[in-house]
Amino acid sequence: MAKLVVLSAGMTGRTQELKADKTTIGRVEDNTFQIAEPSVSSHHCEVLLRGKDVVVVDLNSTNGSFINGEKITEKVIKPGQILRLGKIELRLETDAPAAPTKKALDQTLVMQRGVSLTDLEQGARTGGFDTKGSGFSKKDDKGSKIFWIVAGLVGLLIIGVLLYALTMTGR
């Protein structure tokens, strides 16, 4: 049986089984599933059972209805997907395991193989910061040298101006 499970803090774990063909969700008491939260409209949405599909229909709510971040007016929600009403998030759950969606498969990353344990044990070093031609080398310190030369000259200039000012006030 399908049910909505509240994920938002303060209401975490609260559930509504979807037994009837139409379940209304909103802030006021005459809804099948009342969610007393200011960001939820008084009559926010309906959840309809159409065969095996669970359909969410927004009832022109102020803050909108979203399935997995996508604003909807009417859309089928699948098990495991997140329904957001205002600031409240709910997840559709069923007794049946959720089938992986194509979108979830498209987001799979293939990681390259890392360092093997034998490489670590043998101390193999195929590159590093000190090896020539590795792409990594010690940074050239030319900019730092120029900075210190200019800083020294400015310091000498300041000392010269101060000495000059002191000799002029002594006259």
PDB file of C-alpha atoms in Angstrom:
ATOM      1  CA  MET A   1       0.000   0.000   0.000  1.00  0.00           C
ATOM      2  CA  ALA A   2       1.244   3.491  -0.870  1.00  0.00           C
ATOM      3  CA  LYS A   3       1.816   6.074   1.842  1.00  0.00           C
ATOM      4  CA  LEU A   4       3.280   9.542   2.214  1.00  0.00           C
ATOM      5  CA  VAL A   5       5.960   9.942   4.895  1.00  0.00           C
ATOM      6  CA  VAL A   6       6.811  13.431   6.188  1.00  0.00           C
ATOM      7  CA  LEU A   7      10.560  14.134   6.151  1.00  0.00           C
ATOM      8  CA  SER A   8      10.565  17.719   7.488  1.00  0.00           C
ATOM      9  CA  ALA A   9      11.830  18.465  10.996  1.00  0.00           C
ATOM     10  CA  GLY A  10       9.178  18.614  13.685  1.00  0.00           C
ATOM     11  CA  MET A  11       6.883  16.276  11.742  1.00  0.00           C
ATOM     12  CA  THR A  12       9.412  13.593  10.767  1.00  0.00           C
ATOM     13  CA  GLY A  13       7.901  10.133  10.402  1.00  0.00           C
ATOM     14  CA  ARG A  14       4.278  11.272  10.279  1.00  0.00           C
ATOM     15  CA  THR A  15       2.514   9.194   7.613  1.00  0.00           C
ATOM     16  CA  GLN A  16      -0.677   9.116   5.586  1.00  0.00           C
ATOM     17  CA  GLU A  17      -1.713   5.854   3.965  1.00  0.00           C
ATOM     18  CA  LEU A  18      -3.281   6.381   0.557  1.00  0.00           C
ATOM     19  CA  LYS A  19      -6.325   4.101   0.914  1.00  0.00           C
ATOM     20  CA  ALA A  20      -8.984   6.228  -0.794  1.00  0.00           C
ATOM     21  CA  ASP A  21      -9.091   7.175  -4.469  1.00  0.00           C
ATOM     22  CA  LYS A  22      -8.663  10.838  -3.435  1.00  0.00           C
ATOM     23  CA  THR A  23      -6.649  12.204  -0.506  1.00  0.00           C
ATOM     24  CA  THR A  24      -6.675  15.952   0.080  1.00  0.00           C
ATOM     25  CA  ILE A  25      -3.703  17.632   1.748  1.00  0.00           C
ATOM     26  CA  GLY A  26      -3.758  21.076   3.297  1.00  0.00           C
ATOM     27  CA  ARG A  27      -3.506  23.244   6.392  1.00  0.00           C
ATOM     28  CA  VAL A  28      -7.174  23.171   7.505  1.00  0.00           C
ATOM     29  CA  GLU A  29      -9.033  20.388   9.303  1.00  0.00           C
ATOM     30  CA  ASP A  30     -11.381  19.345   6.475  1.00  0.00           C
ATOM     31  CA  ASN A  31      -8.441  17.772   4.533  1.00  0.00           C
ATOM     32  CA  THR A  32      -7.809  14.038   4.667  1.00  0.00           C
ATOM     33  CA  PHE A  33      -4.175  14.788   5.627  1.00  0.00           C
ATOM     34  CA  GLN A  34      -3.888  17.998   7.612  1.00  0.00           C
ATOM     35  CA  ILE A  35      -0.456  19.636   7.753  1.00  0.00           C
ATOM     36  CA  ALA A  36      -0.669  22.629  10.097  1.00  0.00           C
ATOM     37  CA  GLU A  37       2.261  24.598   8.678  1.00  0.00           C
ATOM     38  CA  PRO A  38       1.986  28.209   7.385  1.00  0.00           C
ATOM     39  CA  SER A  39       3.728  27.488   4.033  1.00  0.00           C
ATOM     40  CA  VAL A  40       1.081  24.850   3.197  1.00  0.00           C
ATOM     41  CA  SER A  41      -2.105  26.251   1.649  1.00  0.00           C
ATOM     42  CA  SER A  42      -5.480  25.573   3.282  1.00  0.00           C
ATOM     43  CA  HIS A  43      -6.300  23.179   0.398  1.00  0.00           C
ATOM     44  CA  HIS A  44      -2.863  22.560  -1.130  1.00  0.00           C
ATOM     45  CA  CYS A  45      -3.180  19.464  -3.330  1.00  0.00           C
ATOM     46  CA  GLU A  46      -4.954  16.187  -4.011  1.00  0.00           C
ATOM     47  CA  VAL A  47      -3.356  12.774  -4.285  1.00  0.00           C
ATOM     48  CA  LEU A  48      -5.311  10.494  -6.619  1.00  0.00           C
ATOM     49  CA  LEU A  49      -5.007   6.735  -7.062  1.00  0.00           C
ATOM     50  CA  ARG A  50      -5.422   5.878 -10.758  1.00  0.00           C
ATOM     51  CA  GLY A  51      -4.811   2.165 -11.148  1.00  0.00           C
ATOM     52  CA  LYS A  52      -1.193   1.589 -10.097  1.00  0.00           C
ATOM     53  CA  ASP A  53      -0.313   5.286 -10.521  1.00  0.00           C
ATOM     54  CA  VAL A  54      -0.298   7.861  -7.743  1.00  0.00           C
ATOM     55  CA  VAL A  55      -1.052  11.319  -9.172  1.00  0.00           C
ATOM     56  CA  VAL A  56      -0.494  14.641  -7.385  1.00  0.00           C
ATOM     57  CA  VAL A  57      -2.729  17.550  -8.448  1.00  0.00           C
ATOM     58  CA  ASP A  58      -1.889  21.052  -7.169  1.00  0.00           C
ATOM     59  CA  LEU A  59      -4.994  23.033  -6.138  1.00  0.00           C
ATOM     60  CA  ASN A  60      -3.612  26.479  -7.105  1.00  0.00           C
ATOM     61  CA  SER A  61      -1.611  26.594  -3.879  1.00  0.00           C
ATOM     62  CA  THR A  62       0.270  29.742  -2.909  1.00  0.00           C
ATOM     63  CA  ASN A  63       3.722  28.147  -2.591  1.00  0.00           C
ATOM     64  CA  GLY A  64       3.290  25.407  -5.200  1.00  0.00           C
ATOM     65  CA  SER A  65       3.699  21.644  -5.292  1.00  0.00           C
ATOM     66  CA  PHE A  66       7.005  20.115  -6.396  1.00  0.00           C
ATOM     67  CA  ILE A  67       8.112  16.568  -7.206  1.00  0.00           C
ATOM     68  CA  ASN A  68      11.885  16.153  -6.917  1.00  0.00           C
ATOM     69  CA  GLY A  69      12.288  19.940  -7.230  1.00  0.00           C
ATOM     70  CA  GLU A  70      10.132  20.274 -10.381  1.00  0.00           C
ATOM     71  CA  LYS A  71       7.032  22.459 -10.025  1.00  0.00           C
ATOM     72  CA  ILE A  72       3.915  20.570 -11.042  1.00  0.00           C
ATOM     73  CA  THR A  73       0.227  21.139 -11.640  1.00  0.00           C
ATOM     74  CA  GLU A  74      -0.548  17.434 -12.154  1.00  0.00           C
ATOM     75  CA  LYS A  75       1.993  14.625 -12.271  1.00  0.00           C
ATOM     76  CA  VAL A  76       2.507  10.953 -11.418  1.00  0.00           C
ATOM     77  CA  ILE A  77       4.755  10.502  -8.385  1.00  0.00           C
ATOM     78  CA  LYS A  78       6.888   7.359  -8.155  1.00  0.00           C
ATOM     79  CA  PRO A  79       7.970   5.532  -4.973  1.00  0.00           C
ATOM     80  CA  GLY A  80      11.009   7.200  -3.413  1.00  0.00           C
ATOM     81  CA  GLN A  81      10.341  10.582  -5.019  1.00  0.00           C
ATOM     82  CA  ILE A  82      10.042  13.686  -2.831  1.00  0.00           C
ATOM     83  CA  LEU A  83       6.856  15.773  -2.816  1.00  0.00           C
ATOM     84  CA  ARG A  84       7.374  19.308  -1.460  1.00  0.00           C
ATOM     85  CA  LEU A  85       4.384  21.352  -0.369  1.00  0.00           C
ATOM     86  CA  GLY A  86       5.558  24.798   0.741  1.00  0.00           C
ATOM     87  CA  LYS A  87       8.394  23.998   3.164  1.00  0.00           C
ATOM     88  CA  ILE A  88       7.181  20.473   3.961  1.00  0.00           C
ATOM     89  CA  GLU A  89       8.811  17.483   2.249  1.00  0.00           C
ATOM     90  CA  LEU A  90       7.146  14.074   1.961  1.00  0.00           C
ATOM     91  CA  ARG A  91       8.350  10.857   0.335  1.00  0.00           C
ATOM     92  CA  LEU A  92       6.083   8.378  -1.412  1.00  0.00           C
ATOM     93  CA  GLU A  93       6.688   4.865  -0.114  1.00  0.00           C
ATOM     94  CA  THR A  94       5.151   1.543  -1.078  1.00  0.00           C
ATOM     95  CA  ASP A  95       5.485  -2.038   0.077  1.00  0.00           C
ATOM     96  CA  ALA A  96       7.069  -2.927  -3.282  1.00  0.00           C
ATOM     97  CA  PRO A  97      10.761  -2.063  -3.799  1.00  0.00           C
ATOM     98  CA  ALA A  98      11.288   0.992  -5.978  1.00  0.00           C
ATOM     99  CA  ALA A  99      12.616   0.240  -9.448  1.00  0.00           C
ATOM    100  CA  PRO A 100      15.694   2.270 -10.423  1.00  0.00           C
ATOM    101  CA  THR A 101      14.852   5.109 -12.765  1.00  0.00           C
ATOM    102  CA  LYS A 102      16.764   5.802 -15.977  1.00  0.00           C
ATOM    103  CA  LYS A 103      17.750   9.212 -14.634  1.00  0.00           C
ATOM    104  CA  ALA A 104      19.386   7.614 -11.585  1.00  0.00           C
ATOM    105  CA  LEU A 105      21.373   5.290 -13.853  1.00  0.00           C
ATOM    106  CA  ASP A 106      22.529   8.200 -16.043  1.00  0.00           C
ATOM    107  CA  GLN A 107      24.097   9.886 -13.004  1.00  0.00           C
ATOM    108  CA  THR A 108      26.412   6.946 -12.261  1.00  0.00           C
ATOM    109  CA  LEU A 109      30.085   7.901 -12.278  1.00  0.00           C
ATOM    110  CA  VAL A 110      32.875   5.532 -13.272  1.00  0.00           C
ATOM    111  CA  MET A 111      35.833   6.020 -10.962  1.00  0.00           C
ATOM    112  CA  GLN A 112      39.336   5.313 -12.152  1.00  0.00           C
ATOM    113  CA  ARG A 113      41.317   2.700 -10.287  1.00  0.00           C
ATOM    114  CA  GLY A 114      43.363   4.166  -7.462  1.00  0.00           C
ATOM    115  CA  VAL A 115      46.702   3.006  -6.075  1.00  0.00           C
ATOM    116  CA  SER A 116      46.950  -0.715  -5.423  1.00  0.00           C
ATOM    117  CA  LEU A 117      48.153  -2.106  -2.111  1.00  0.00           C
ATOM    118  CA  THR A 118      51.204  -3.691  -3.784  1.00  0.00           C
ATOM    119  CA  ASP A 119      52.251  -0.302  -5.213  1.00  0.00           C
ATOM    120  CA  LEU A 120      52.094   1.173  -1.729  1.00  0.00           C
ATOM    121  CA  GLU A 121      54.019  -1.705  -0.162  1.00  0.00           C
ATOM    122  CA  GLN A 122      56.789  -1.519  -2.784  1.00  0.00           C
ATOM    123  CA  GLY A 123      57.070   2.215  -2.434  1.00  0.00           C
ATOM    124  CA  ALA A 124      56.613   2.747  -6.153  1.00  0.00           C
ATOM    125  CA  ARG A 125      56.728   6.401  -7.026  1.00  0.00           C
ATOM    126  CA  THR A 126      55.762   7.166 -10.578  1.00  0.00           C
ATOM    127  CA  GLY A 127      55.733  10.898 -10.147  1.00  0.00           C
ATOM    128  CA  GLY A 128      55.834  13.593  -7.576  1.00  0.00           C
ATOM    129  CA  PHE A 129      56.626  17.163  -6.877  1.00  0.00           C
ATOM    130  CA  ASP A 130      60.394  16.788  -7.087  1.00  0.00           C
ATOM    131  CA  THR A 131      60.743  14.620 -10.190  1.00  0.00           C
ATOM    132  CA  LYS A 132      61.622  16.182 -13.513  1.00  0.00           C
ATOM    133  CA  GLY A 133      59.032  15.965 -16.264  1.00  0.00           C
ATOM    134  CA  SER A 134      56.218  14.961 -13.938  1.00  0.00           C
ATOM    135  CA  GLY A 135      54.237  18.091 -14.633  1.00  0.00           C
ATOM    136  CA  PHE A 136      54.920  19.246 -11.105  1.00  0.00           C
ATOM    137  CA  SER A 137      58.000  21.209 -10.212  1.00  0.00           C
ATOM    138  CA  LYS A 138      59.178  23.666  -7.602  1.00  0.00           C
ATOM    139  CA  LYS A 139      57.692  27.091  -8.169  1.00  0.00           C
ATOM    140  CA  ASP A 140      60.009  29.725  -9.614  1.00  0.00           C
ATOM    141  CA  ASP A 141      60.724  32.297  -6.911  1.00  0.00           C
ATOM    142  CA  LYS A 142      61.394  35.241  -9.296  1.00  0.00           C
ATOM    143  CA  GLY A 143      58.254  37.173  -8.244  1.00  0.00           C
ATOM    144  CA  SER A 144      59.148  36.833  -4.579  1.00  0.00           C
ATOM    145  CA  LYS A 145      62.688  38.149  -5.196  1.00  0.00           C
ATOM    146  CA  ILE A 146      61.357  41.187  -7.037  1.00  0.00           C
ATOM    147  CA  PHE A 147      58.903  41.885  -4.208  1.00  0.00           C
ATOM    148  CA  TRP A 148      61.675  41.875  -1.580  1.00  0.00           C
ATOM    149  CA  ILE A 149      63.947  44.118  -3.667  1.00  0.00           C
ATOM    150  CA  VAL A 150      61.157  46.667  -4.159  1.00  0.00           C
ATOM    151  CA  ALA A 151      60.196  46.450  -0.461  1.00  0.00           C
ATOM    152  CA  GLY A 152      63.841  47.059   0.532  1.00  0.00           C
ATOM    153  CA  LEU A 153      64.130  50.086  -1.762  1.00  0.00           C
ATOM    154  CA  VAL A 154      60.871  51.560  -0.419  1.00  0.00           C
ATOM    155  CA  GLY A 155      62.089  50.954   3.142  1.00  0.00           C
ATOM    156  CA  LEU A 156      65.393  52.751   2.409  1.00  0.00           C
ATOM    157  CA  LEU A 157      63.481  55.629   0.837  1.00  0.00           C
ATOM    158  CA  ILE A 158      61.257  55.970   3.915  1.00  0.00           C
ATOM    159  CA  ILE A 159      64.300  55.934   6.232  1.00  0.00           C
ATOM    160  CA  GLY A 160      65.967  58.584   4.064  1.00  0.00           C
ATOM    161  CA  VAL A 161      62.881  60.833   4.184  1.00  0.00           C
ATOM    162  CA  LEU A 162      62.665  60.439   7.972  1.00  0.00           C
ATOM    163  CA  LEU A 163      66.358  61.291   8.437  1.00  0.00           C
ATOM    164  CA  TYR A 164      65.977  64.319   6.195  1.00  0.00           C
ATOM    165  CA  ALA A 165      62.896  65.455   8.160  1.00  0.00           C
ATOM    166  CA  LEU A 166      64.755  65.047  11.473  1.00  0.00           C
ATOM    167  CA  THR A 167      67.793  67.062  10.278  1.00  0.00           C
ATOM    168  CA  MET A 168      65.539  69.863   9.006  1.00  0.00           C
ATOM    169  CA  THR A 169      63.690  70.188  12.303  1.00  0.00           C
ATOM    170  CA  GLY A 170      66.980  70.349  14.190  1.00  0.00           C
ATOM    171  CA  ARG A 171      68.024  73.574  12.390  1.00  0.00           C
TER     172      ARG A 171
END
